[in-house]
XYZ file of C-alpha atoms in Angstrom:
348
model
C 115.932 122.622 108.813
C 115.283 121.834 112.728
C 118.602 123.175 113.583
C 118.239 126.330 111.587
C 114.811 127.034 112.745
C 115.876 126.881 116.884
C 118.671 129.178 115.697
C 116.848 131.840 114.478
C 114.351 131.091 117.174
C 116.825 132.314 119.816
C 118.754 134.605 117.990
C 116.124 136.897 117.697
C 115.083 136.363 121.127
C 111.955 135.482 119.773
C 110.987 133.430 123.151
C 111.479 136.152 125.319
C 108.515 138.407 123.619
C 106.531 135.289 123.389
C 106.939 134.683 127.047
C 105.669 138.282 128.454
C 103.072 138.674 125.748
C 100.832 135.756 125.631
C 102.783 132.843 128.018
C 102.816 134.956 131.804
C 100.699 137.700 131.065
C 97.995 137.379 132.648
C 96.335 140.726 130.805
C 96.269 138.776 127.633
C 93.404 137.318 128.737
C 91.713 140.872 128.551
C 92.565 141.585 125.476
C 91.971 138.238 123.843
C 88.421 137.368 124.729
C 87.002 139.942 122.878
C 89.201 139.871 119.733
C 88.361 136.679 119.258
C 85.103 136.922 119.595
C 85.106 139.776 116.974
C 87.111 137.022 114.649
C 84.539 134.757 114.967
C 81.343 137.042 113.996
C 83.013 136.575 110.324
C 85.377 133.947 110.603
C 83.493 130.812 111.916
C 81.537 128.635 108.999
C 79.864 125.511 108.344
C 79.115 123.713 105.301
C 75.754 124.372 104.060
C 73.939 123.477 101.142
C 76.876 122.831 98.903
C 78.763 126.123 100.762
C 80.122 127.720 103.242
C 77.512 129.842 105.377
C 78.794 131.694 108.791
C 78.103 130.337 111.829
C 76.625 132.836 113.805
C 73.836 135.369 112.711
C 74.731 138.828 110.115
C 72.801 140.552 112.456
C 75.323 142.155 114.938
C 72.607 142.109 118.050
C 71.223 138.412 117.484
C 75.156 137.423 117.084
C 76.001 139.554 120.468
C 73.217 137.784 122.221
C 73.750 134.257 120.130
C 77.908 134.614 121.683
C 77.015 135.845 125.155
C 74.706 132.951 126.083
C 77.251 130.225 124.435
C 80.348 131.627 126.253
C 77.961 131.537 129.422
C 77.236 128.249 128.862
C 80.304 126.937 128.292
C 82.626 129.115 130.809
C 82.505 126.164 133.417
C 83.764 123.733 130.935
C 86.982 125.635 129.657
C 87.953 126.991 133.247
C 87.565 123.754 134.057
C 89.175 121.356 131.591
C 86.186 118.976 131.622
C 82.794 118.526 129.859
C 82.522 119.631 126.551
C 86.436 120.585 126.676
C 87.447 116.920 126.866
C 84.898 116.154 124.149
C 86.905 119.098 121.969
C 90.058 117.113 122.545
C 89.060 113.620 121.648
C 87.472 114.948 118.736
C 90.715 116.844 117.391
C 90.410 120.292 118.408
C 94.025 120.150 120.579
C 96.725 122.485 118.840
C 99.625 124.930 120.112
C 97.314 128.004 121.539
C 98.967 131.672 121.613
C 99.714 130.819 125.336
C 101.430 127.692 124.746
C 103.663 129.231 121.604
C 104.818 131.721 124.685
C 106.668 128.952 126.698
C 110.244 130.480 126.720
C 111.250 126.702 126.353
C 109.560 124.465 124.206
C 110.874 120.545 123.816
C 108.166 118.673 121.811
C 106.073 116.309 123.408
C 107.196 115.748 127.099
C 106.542 114.885 130.139
C 105.211 118.084 132.070
C 108.108 118.880 134.900
C 108.078 121.690 137.591
C 108.796 124.490 135.301
C 105.577 123.553 133.108
C 103.581 123.826 135.975
C 104.526 127.577 136.202
C 103.767 127.911 132.941
C 100.362 126.232 133.046
C 99.123 128.502 136.024
C 100.693 131.859 134.420
C 99.286 130.889 130.837
C 95.925 129.649 133.267
C 93.679 132.534 132.023
C 94.746 133.390 128.272
C 94.542 129.346 127.529
C 90.830 129.906 128.889
C 89.593 132.623 126.905
C 91.531 130.844 123.930
C 89.217 128.089 124.802
C 86.029 129.752 125.361
C 85.468 131.147 122.183
C 86.318 127.667 120.216
C 83.988 125.757 122.784
C 81.165 128.166 122.064
C 81.298 127.970 117.993
C 80.972 124.093 119.112
C 78.066 124.529 121.183
C 76.271 127.073 118.356
C 76.736 124.545 115.462
C 76.062 122.114 117.405
C 72.428 124.073 118.299
C 72.344 124.945 114.548
C 72.111 121.371 113.180
C 69.489 120.098 116.534
C 67.145 122.847 114.893
C 67.548 122.054 111.382
C 67.323 118.402 112.001
C 64.240 118.583 114.553
C 65.705 117.203 117.296
C 66.670 117.715 120.885
C 69.268 119.509 121.964
C 71.032 116.506 123.849
C 69.859 114.433 121.057
C 72.289 116.016 118.643
C 75.013 115.955 121.520
C 74.739 112.087 121.289
C 75.452 112.621 117.840
C 78.828 111.647 116.805
C 78.814 112.907 113.458
C 77.361 116.464 114.779
C 79.875 116.482 117.398
C 82.866 116.065 115.271
C 81.415 118.387 112.797
C 80.899 120.807 115.561
C 84.332 120.584 116.912
C 85.919 121.373 112.943
C 84.265 124.099 112.910
C 85.733 125.253 116.379
C 88.982 124.625 115.325
C 88.680 125.694 111.414
C 88.455 129.224 112.260
C 91.630 130.052 113.279
C 93.221 126.864 112.629
C 97.186 127.397 114.828
C 98.250 124.174 113.266
C 97.908 125.151 109.229
C 100.559 126.884 107.738
C 103.488 126.056 105.068
C 106.891 125.407 105.764
C 108.447 128.603 104.780
C 105.851 130.401 107.237
C 106.523 128.438 109.794
C 110.133 129.019 109.602
C 109.987 132.366 109.601
C 107.802 132.371 112.844
C 110.665 131.596 114.568
C 112.323 134.647 114.525
C 109.369 136.714 113.225
C 106.471 136.161 116.422
C 103.239 135.283 115.885
C 103.987 135.625 111.945
C 101.842 131.897 111.278
C 98.463 133.356 113.532
C 98.576 136.500 111.732
C 98.503 134.467 108.961
C 95.927 132.462 109.789
C 93.810 135.602 111.129
C 94.161 137.455 108.344
C 93.055 134.800 105.882
C 89.847 133.725 107.916
C 89.108 137.530 107.345
C 89.396 137.271 103.903
C 87.898 133.321 103.190
C 84.864 135.169 104.653
C 84.562 137.546 102.086
C 85.133 135.046 99.621
C 82.738 132.707 100.806
C 79.760 134.910 101.594
C 80.285 138.369 99.874
C 76.966 139.758 100.481
C 76.682 138.581 104.477
C 80.552 139.941 105.218
C 79.423 143.282 103.332
C 76.462 143.540 105.572
C 78.623 142.936 108.950
C 81.093 145.227 107.288
C 78.391 148.366 107.025
C 77.169 147.390 110.624
C 81.084 147.873 112.053
C 80.991 150.904 110.219
C 78.035 152.342 111.229
C 79.251 151.623 114.669
C 82.540 152.960 114.583
C 81.642 156.200 112.645
C 78.772 156.521 115.458
C 81.258 156.068 118.269
C 84.188 158.652 116.810
C 81.742 161.283 115.705
C 79.886 161.128 119.750
C 83.788 161.393 120.810
C 84.364 164.547 118.938
C 81.428 166.304 119.834
C 81.077 165.215 123.697
C 84.487 164.572 124.477
C 86.776 167.144 122.334
C 89.845 167.009 124.447
C 90.078 163.204 124.967
C 89.306 162.876 121.585
C 92.366 165.260 120.562
C 94.514 163.569 123.063
C 94.136 160.823 121.424
C 95.218 161.292 118.386
C 97.745 159.612 116.973
C 97.896 157.404 119.742
C 99.035 153.663 119.317
C 95.922 152.338 121.194
C 93.618 154.606 119.004
C 94.697 152.494 115.978
C 94.581 149.089 117.605
C 91.936 149.707 119.905
C 87.960 151.027 120.119
C 88.787 153.327 122.503
C 85.757 155.061 124.731
C 87.234 157.912 126.860
C 85.772 157.997 129.861
C 84.889 162.178 129.329
C 87.054 165.358 129.463
C 86.203 165.749 133.151
C 88.039 162.900 134.400
C 91.378 164.226 132.873
C 93.922 165.278 135.187
C 97.326 166.678 135.502
C 100.525 163.953 136.535
C 103.707 165.183 138.373
C 105.526 166.549 134.916
C 102.064 168.793 133.931
C 100.930 166.492 131.113
C 97.228 166.117 130.612
C 95.895 162.804 130.269
C 92.092 162.101 129.657
C 90.677 157.737 130.959
C 89.668 155.995 128.274
C 88.390 152.306 127.874
C 89.604 150.268 125.070
C 88.248 147.233 123.150
C 91.240 144.958 121.634
C 90.812 144.660 117.319
C 92.302 142.152 115.424
C 94.797 143.243 112.318
C 91.675 143.224 109.787
C 89.409 144.934 112.242
C 91.966 147.746 112.630
C 92.452 148.754 109.531
C 88.751 149.246 108.510
C 88.165 151.295 111.902
C 90.883 153.698 110.704
C 89.536 153.790 107.689
C 86.388 154.625 108.855
C 87.381 157.253 111.162
C 89.019 158.965 108.664
C 86.510 158.718 105.799
C 84.456 160.203 108.884
C 87.271 163.290 109.537
C 87.006 163.729 105.437
C 83.597 163.782 105.359
C 82.918 166.484 107.888
C 85.924 168.449 106.707
C 88.776 168.100 109.266
C 92.706 167.199 109.048
C 92.770 163.495 107.639
C 95.284 161.549 109.734
C 97.185 159.756 106.861
C 99.962 158.081 108.522
C 98.109 156.406 110.960
C 95.579 154.939 107.772
C 99.197 153.692 106.330
C 100.266 152.331 109.662
C 97.164 150.171 110.180
C 97.537 149.158 106.375
C 100.911 147.823 107.408
C 99.133 145.801 109.931
C 97.168 144.346 107.480
C 99.580 142.256 105.617
C 99.499 138.827 107.428
C 103.503 139.244 106.819
C 103.920 142.179 108.704
C 105.655 144.923 106.986
C 106.752 146.576 110.025
C 107.870 143.440 112.043
C 111.379 142.822 113.350
C 112.907 140.583 114.776
C 112.886 141.293 118.726
C 117.117 141.386 118.716
C 117.444 143.804 115.757
C 114.162 145.674 116.762
C 116.254 146.338 120.279
C 119.673 147.085 118.511
C 118.185 148.940 116.461
C 115.656 151.622 118.473
C 119.061 151.943 120.958
C 120.755 152.971 118.064
C 118.518 155.537 116.469
C 116.343 156.274 119.764
C 112.606 154.621 118.258
C 110.138 152.913 119.984
C 108.953 150.839 116.247
C 106.129 149.239 118.059
C 104.456 152.825 119.637
C 106.270 154.703 116.478
C 107.659 157.618 118.588
C 111.265 158.330 120.186
C 112.288 156.266 123.397
C 113.886 159.084 125.055
C 112.223 162.756 124.753
C 114.975 165.506 125.190
C 113.074 168.510 127.592
């Protein structure tokens, strides 16, 4: 019931976590955009000749060029909420984005007040990042149909049928509005559970619809990940060693700046800076698996715990997820950070 869902929502302290994770967190946009772009490569699809076909090219370099063009083309409309964005909403593309799920108080349909203005300002960058990938997919579908029908892009944009198909594809690739009653009920206590289900569903659906093309994409991803990992170990061994067991290494594609950039803090601890590119749960598992396979091939020790942890994250239910209030209480009692999987306070 609605009353039970609200009880779960506030007793779990889920709204607080959501607020600082996506609702008012400006850095969410930096993490979300590359993650959405990679997910788009697998999950965005259109119905073609009686079957589902990927929107973007299966060749990674071509996809990168296509996505870059589409993001640049649609950026102004996404940022200013005009033009293509207005058409996208009018044609049924509106939904509750992750930024909207990160609002502390949700009152359903209502006129916005002063608090909502603050939410809109703080969540502007994150919402823009979510809109950009949607409009990019919509733009690519319109271009694709114009080419197939032998008409100009402007003629395709004027076609209501093509626009609606493009908007459907943009929403369908990861529709947060979908979900069963059980998932959406539990989502109140387990933050972003339904979003995780939709993301995992999109990845698995891609392999079901096009197993050959999806496997080919995965092979390209494996080549990049394994090549980068071998280069890291050879060129920056100290940085790579410092990253072993780090949660950032598990959840991101990490690129060290170099051992020469390492520095010692006031406690005498060595730090090696690096750039991290966020990955979604499915990509995290495959990345960790390919790195472990590379270690096995090179005769290095395999970090089994990291592979197992990434496998747990692949589950849409989230095997390690706990309601924030319960996680906080257990963390306080056991001195354990369940996200970083390490002690909160280290003796000595």
